[in-house]
Coordinates of C-alpha atoms and ligand atoms in Angstrom, one line a residue:
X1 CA 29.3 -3.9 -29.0
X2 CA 27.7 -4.3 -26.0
X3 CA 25.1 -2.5 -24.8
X4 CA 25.5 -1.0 -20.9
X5 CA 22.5 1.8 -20.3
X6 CA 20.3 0.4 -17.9
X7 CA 18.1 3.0 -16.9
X8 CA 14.9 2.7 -14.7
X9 CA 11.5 2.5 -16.5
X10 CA 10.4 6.1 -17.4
X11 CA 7.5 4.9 -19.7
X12 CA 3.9 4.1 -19.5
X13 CA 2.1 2.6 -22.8
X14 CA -1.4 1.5 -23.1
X15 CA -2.8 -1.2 -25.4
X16 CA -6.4 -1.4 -26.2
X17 CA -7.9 -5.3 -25.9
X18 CA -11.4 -6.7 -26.3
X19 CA -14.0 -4.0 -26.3
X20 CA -13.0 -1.6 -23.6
X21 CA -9.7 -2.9 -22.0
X22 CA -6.7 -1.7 -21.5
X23 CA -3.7 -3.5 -21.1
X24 CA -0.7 -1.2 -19.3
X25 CA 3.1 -1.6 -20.2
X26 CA 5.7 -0.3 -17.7
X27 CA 9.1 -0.3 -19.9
X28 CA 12.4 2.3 -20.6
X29 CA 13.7 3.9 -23.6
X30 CA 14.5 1.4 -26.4
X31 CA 14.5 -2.2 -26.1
X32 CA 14.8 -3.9 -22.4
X33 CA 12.9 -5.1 -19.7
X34 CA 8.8 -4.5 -19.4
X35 CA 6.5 -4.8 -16.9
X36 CA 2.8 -5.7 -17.9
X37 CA -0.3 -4.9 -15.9
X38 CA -3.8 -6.4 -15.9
X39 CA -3.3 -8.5 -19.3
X40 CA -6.8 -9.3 -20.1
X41 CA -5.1 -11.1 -23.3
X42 CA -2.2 -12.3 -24.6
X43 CA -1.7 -11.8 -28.4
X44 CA -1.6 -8.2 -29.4
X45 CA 0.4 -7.6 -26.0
X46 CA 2.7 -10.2 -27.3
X47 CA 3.0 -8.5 -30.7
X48 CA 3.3 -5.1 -28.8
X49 CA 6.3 -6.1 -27.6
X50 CA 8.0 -7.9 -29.6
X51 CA 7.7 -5.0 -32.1
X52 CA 10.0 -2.9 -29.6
X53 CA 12.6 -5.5 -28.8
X54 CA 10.8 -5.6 -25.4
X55 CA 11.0 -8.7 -22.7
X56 CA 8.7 -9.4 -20.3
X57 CA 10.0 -9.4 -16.6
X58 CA 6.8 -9.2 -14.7
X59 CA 3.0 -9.2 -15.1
X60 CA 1.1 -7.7 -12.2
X61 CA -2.7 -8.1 -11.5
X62 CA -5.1 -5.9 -9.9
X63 CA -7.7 -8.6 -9.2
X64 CA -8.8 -12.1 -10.3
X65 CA -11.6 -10.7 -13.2
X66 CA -11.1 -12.8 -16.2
X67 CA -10.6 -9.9 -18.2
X68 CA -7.1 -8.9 -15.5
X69 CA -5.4 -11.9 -16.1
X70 CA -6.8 -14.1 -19.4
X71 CA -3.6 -13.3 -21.0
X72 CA -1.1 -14.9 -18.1
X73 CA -0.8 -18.3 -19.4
X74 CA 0.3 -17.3 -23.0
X75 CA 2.4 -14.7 -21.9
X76 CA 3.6 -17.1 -19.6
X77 CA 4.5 -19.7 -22.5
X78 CA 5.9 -16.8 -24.0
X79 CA 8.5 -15.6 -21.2
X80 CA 8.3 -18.5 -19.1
X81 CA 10.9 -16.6 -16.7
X82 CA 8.4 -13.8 -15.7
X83 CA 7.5 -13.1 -12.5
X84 CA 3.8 -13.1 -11.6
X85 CA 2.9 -10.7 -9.0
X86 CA -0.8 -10.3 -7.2
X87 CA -2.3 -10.4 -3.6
X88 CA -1.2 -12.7 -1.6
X89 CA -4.7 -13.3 -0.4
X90 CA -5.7 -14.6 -4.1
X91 CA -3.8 -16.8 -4.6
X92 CA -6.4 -19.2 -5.3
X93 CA -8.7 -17.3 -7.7
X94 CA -5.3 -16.0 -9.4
X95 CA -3.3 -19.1 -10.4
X96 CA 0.9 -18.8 -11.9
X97 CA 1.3 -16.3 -9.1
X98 CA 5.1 -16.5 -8.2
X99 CA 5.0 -13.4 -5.9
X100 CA 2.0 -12.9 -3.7
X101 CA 2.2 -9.4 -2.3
X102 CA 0.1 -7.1 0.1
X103 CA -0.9 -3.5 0.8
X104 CA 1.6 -1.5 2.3
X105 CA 4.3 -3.5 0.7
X106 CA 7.4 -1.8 -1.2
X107 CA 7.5 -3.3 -4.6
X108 CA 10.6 -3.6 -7.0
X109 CA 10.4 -3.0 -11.0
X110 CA 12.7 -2.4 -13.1
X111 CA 14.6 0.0 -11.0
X112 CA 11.6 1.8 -9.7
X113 CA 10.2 0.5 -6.0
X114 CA 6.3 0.5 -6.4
X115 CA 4.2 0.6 -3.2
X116 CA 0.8 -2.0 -2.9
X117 CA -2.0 -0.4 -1.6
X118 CA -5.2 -2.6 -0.7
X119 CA -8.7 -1.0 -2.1
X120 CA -11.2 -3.8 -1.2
X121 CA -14.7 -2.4 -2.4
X122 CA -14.7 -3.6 -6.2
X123 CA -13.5 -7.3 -5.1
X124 CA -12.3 -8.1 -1.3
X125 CA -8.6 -8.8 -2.3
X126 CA -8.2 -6.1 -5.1
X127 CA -4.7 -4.1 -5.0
X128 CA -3.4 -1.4 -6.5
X129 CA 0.4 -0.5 -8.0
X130 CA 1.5 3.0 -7.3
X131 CA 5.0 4.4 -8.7
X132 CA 6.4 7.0 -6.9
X133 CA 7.8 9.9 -9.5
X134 CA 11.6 9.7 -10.5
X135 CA 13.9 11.9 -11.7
X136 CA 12.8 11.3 -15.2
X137 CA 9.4 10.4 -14.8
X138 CA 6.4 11.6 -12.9
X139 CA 4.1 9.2 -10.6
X140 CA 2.0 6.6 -12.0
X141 CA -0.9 4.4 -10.1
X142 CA -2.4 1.4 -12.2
X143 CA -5.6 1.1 -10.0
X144 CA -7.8 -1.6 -12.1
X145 CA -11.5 -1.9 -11.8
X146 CA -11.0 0.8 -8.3
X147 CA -11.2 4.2 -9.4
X148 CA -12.0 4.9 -12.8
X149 CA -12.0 8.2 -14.9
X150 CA -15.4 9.8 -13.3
X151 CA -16.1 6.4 -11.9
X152 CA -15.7 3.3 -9.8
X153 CA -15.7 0.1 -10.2
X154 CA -19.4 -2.2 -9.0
X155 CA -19.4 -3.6 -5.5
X156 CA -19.3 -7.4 -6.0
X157 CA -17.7 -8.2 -3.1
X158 CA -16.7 -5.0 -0.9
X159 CA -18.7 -2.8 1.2
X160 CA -19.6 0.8 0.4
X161 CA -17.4 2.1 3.2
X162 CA -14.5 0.0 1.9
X163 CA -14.8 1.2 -1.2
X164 CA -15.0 5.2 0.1
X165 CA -12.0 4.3 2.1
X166 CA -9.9 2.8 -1.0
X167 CA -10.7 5.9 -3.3
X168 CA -10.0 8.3 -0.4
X169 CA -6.2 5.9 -0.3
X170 CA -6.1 6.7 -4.1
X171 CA -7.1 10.7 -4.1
X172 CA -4.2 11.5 -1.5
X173 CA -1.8 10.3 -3.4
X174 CA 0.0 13.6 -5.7
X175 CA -2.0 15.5 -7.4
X176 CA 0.1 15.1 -10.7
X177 CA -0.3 11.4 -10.3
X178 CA -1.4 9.6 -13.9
X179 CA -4.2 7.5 -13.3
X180 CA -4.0 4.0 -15.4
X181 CA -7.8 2.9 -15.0
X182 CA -8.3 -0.3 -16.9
X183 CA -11.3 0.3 -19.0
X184 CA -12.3 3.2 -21.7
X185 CA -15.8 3.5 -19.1
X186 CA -15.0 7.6 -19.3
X187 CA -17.4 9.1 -21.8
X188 CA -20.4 7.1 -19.9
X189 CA -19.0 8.1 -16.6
X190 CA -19.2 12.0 -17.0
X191 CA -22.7 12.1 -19.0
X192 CA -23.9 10.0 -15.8
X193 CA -22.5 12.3 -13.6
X194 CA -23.3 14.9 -16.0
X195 CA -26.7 14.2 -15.2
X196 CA -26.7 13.3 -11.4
X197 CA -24.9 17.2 -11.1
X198 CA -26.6 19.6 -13.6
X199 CA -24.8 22.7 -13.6
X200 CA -21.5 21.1 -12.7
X201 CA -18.9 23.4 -14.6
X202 CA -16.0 20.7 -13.8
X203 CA -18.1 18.0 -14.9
X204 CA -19.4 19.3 -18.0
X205 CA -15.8 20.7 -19.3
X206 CA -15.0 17.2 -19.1
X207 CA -17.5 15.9 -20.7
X208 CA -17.1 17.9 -23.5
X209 CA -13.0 17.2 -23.8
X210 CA -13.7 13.5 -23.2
X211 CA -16.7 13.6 -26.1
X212 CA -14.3 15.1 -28.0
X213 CA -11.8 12.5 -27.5
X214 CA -13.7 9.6 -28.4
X215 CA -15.0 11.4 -31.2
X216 CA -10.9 11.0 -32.5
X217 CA -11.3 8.0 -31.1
X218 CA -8.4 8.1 -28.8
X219 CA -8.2 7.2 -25.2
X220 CA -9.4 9.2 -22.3
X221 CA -6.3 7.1 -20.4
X222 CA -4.6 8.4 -17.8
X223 CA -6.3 10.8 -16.1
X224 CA -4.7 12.4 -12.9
X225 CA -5.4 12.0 -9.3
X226 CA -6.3 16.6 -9.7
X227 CA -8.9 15.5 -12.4
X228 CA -10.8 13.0 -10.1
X229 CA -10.5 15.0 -7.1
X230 CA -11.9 17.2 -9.1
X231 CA -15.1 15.7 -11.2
X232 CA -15.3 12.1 -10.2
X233 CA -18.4 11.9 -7.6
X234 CA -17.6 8.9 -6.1
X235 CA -14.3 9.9 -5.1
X236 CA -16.1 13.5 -3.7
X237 CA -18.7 11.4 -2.0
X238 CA -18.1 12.2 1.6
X239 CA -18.7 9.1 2.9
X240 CA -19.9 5.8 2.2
X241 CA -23.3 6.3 2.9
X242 CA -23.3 8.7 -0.3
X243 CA -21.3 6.5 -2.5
X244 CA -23.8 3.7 -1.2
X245 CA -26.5 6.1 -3.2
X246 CA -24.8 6.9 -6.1
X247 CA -23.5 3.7 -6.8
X248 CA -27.4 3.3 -6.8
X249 CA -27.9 5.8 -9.3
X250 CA -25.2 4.5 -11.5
X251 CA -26.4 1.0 -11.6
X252 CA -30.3 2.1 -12.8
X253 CA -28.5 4.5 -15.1
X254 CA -29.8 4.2 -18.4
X255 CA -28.0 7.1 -20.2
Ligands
ZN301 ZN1 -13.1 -6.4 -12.5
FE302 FE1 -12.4 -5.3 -15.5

């Protein structure tokens, strides 16, 4: 017996790596195709899948960090077929790309068509995957080291006003969007901002529900584009001159 269903990818899984990675898997119901985002490494992703019956079509990166694409070669040796998807404008500093892709460009996988957004700020050439919702599944938006739950990634090599523009691209997207950050930075995030905004009731609910979280510890991951809109400072930061100064604050932070 043959099996026929093909059905677009309706699921997101996350797998926790190295000490506070994750690594994202885009698949369907059952066994079939799988997309992999940011693989940091290669072995419990390998095992992840191969538990499910799961094949790896694609890997996409965010940005060239070690700990976004460490795992490509042995995935690679793995599923030598895969496609490797990243910004075109890397291709240097992200080597096995076999698809080098740009903001504003539709994206296809596994029957859903992504769209690239470009967020310089965190590196100059960092992108970011966004799945539109489908009739079975709602919108998802695997931003790496952009936006993160009550936080944003360090400047290394953007500008404060490119980095307000990228998260202002990310916080228009749908409200109900799930927001696949790649590292568990939440609980240090909100006691930060926690502190920076005293008296913050949005912030401090938070908190508490993330503190509780940990305390399980389970993962904070997704959060939604409503839930930074609503507590993240960097993303309420009106303007890069303000995200200039709290990026400050983070970075002294000693919390
Ligand atoms: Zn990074
Ligand atoms: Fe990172």
């Amino acid at each position: 017996m043959q099996q026929a269903r093909s059905t677009a990818a309706n699921r997101v899984s996350l797998i926790p790596v190295l000490h506070d990675n994750y690594v994202f898997v885009l698949h369907g119901d059952g066994p079939g195709a799988a997309v992999v985002v940011d693989p940091a490494v290669a072995e419990p992703v390998i095992a992840w899948l191969e538990e499910r019956g799961l094949e790896l079509e694609a890997i996409l990166h965010t940005h060239h960090h070690h700990d976004h694409i460490g795992g490509a070669p042995q995935l690679l040796q793995r599923w030598p077929q895969a496609a490797v998807i990243a910004s075109a404008a890397d291709r240097e500093r992200i080597p096995h790309q076999t698809q080098g892709v740009r903001g504003g460009e539709p994206l296809q996988l596994l029957a859903r068509t992504a769209q690239v957004l470009a967020v310089p700020g965190h590196t100059a050439h960092h992108i970011a995957f966004y799945l539109p919702p489908t009739a079975d599944d709602g919108g998802h938006l695997f931003c790496g080291d952009t936006l993160f739950a009550g936080g944003c990634g360090r400047l290394f090599e953007g500008t404060p006003e490119q980095m307000h523009q990228s998260l202002q691209q990310l916080a228009a997207l749908p409200a109900d969007t799930l927001v696949w950050c790649a590292h568990e930075y939440t609980a240090g995030n909100l006691r930060w901002a926690a502190a920076e905004q005293p008296g913050d009731a949005a912030i401090a609910a938070r908190l508490q529900e993330v503190l509780t979280l940990r305390e399980r510890q389970q993962p904070t991951i997704p959060s939604s584009i409503a839930l930074e809109r609503a507590t993240n400072l960097f993303v309420r930061a009106a303007d890069g001159a303000t995200l200039r100064q709290l990026r400050g604050h983070k970075d002294l932070w000693k919390g």
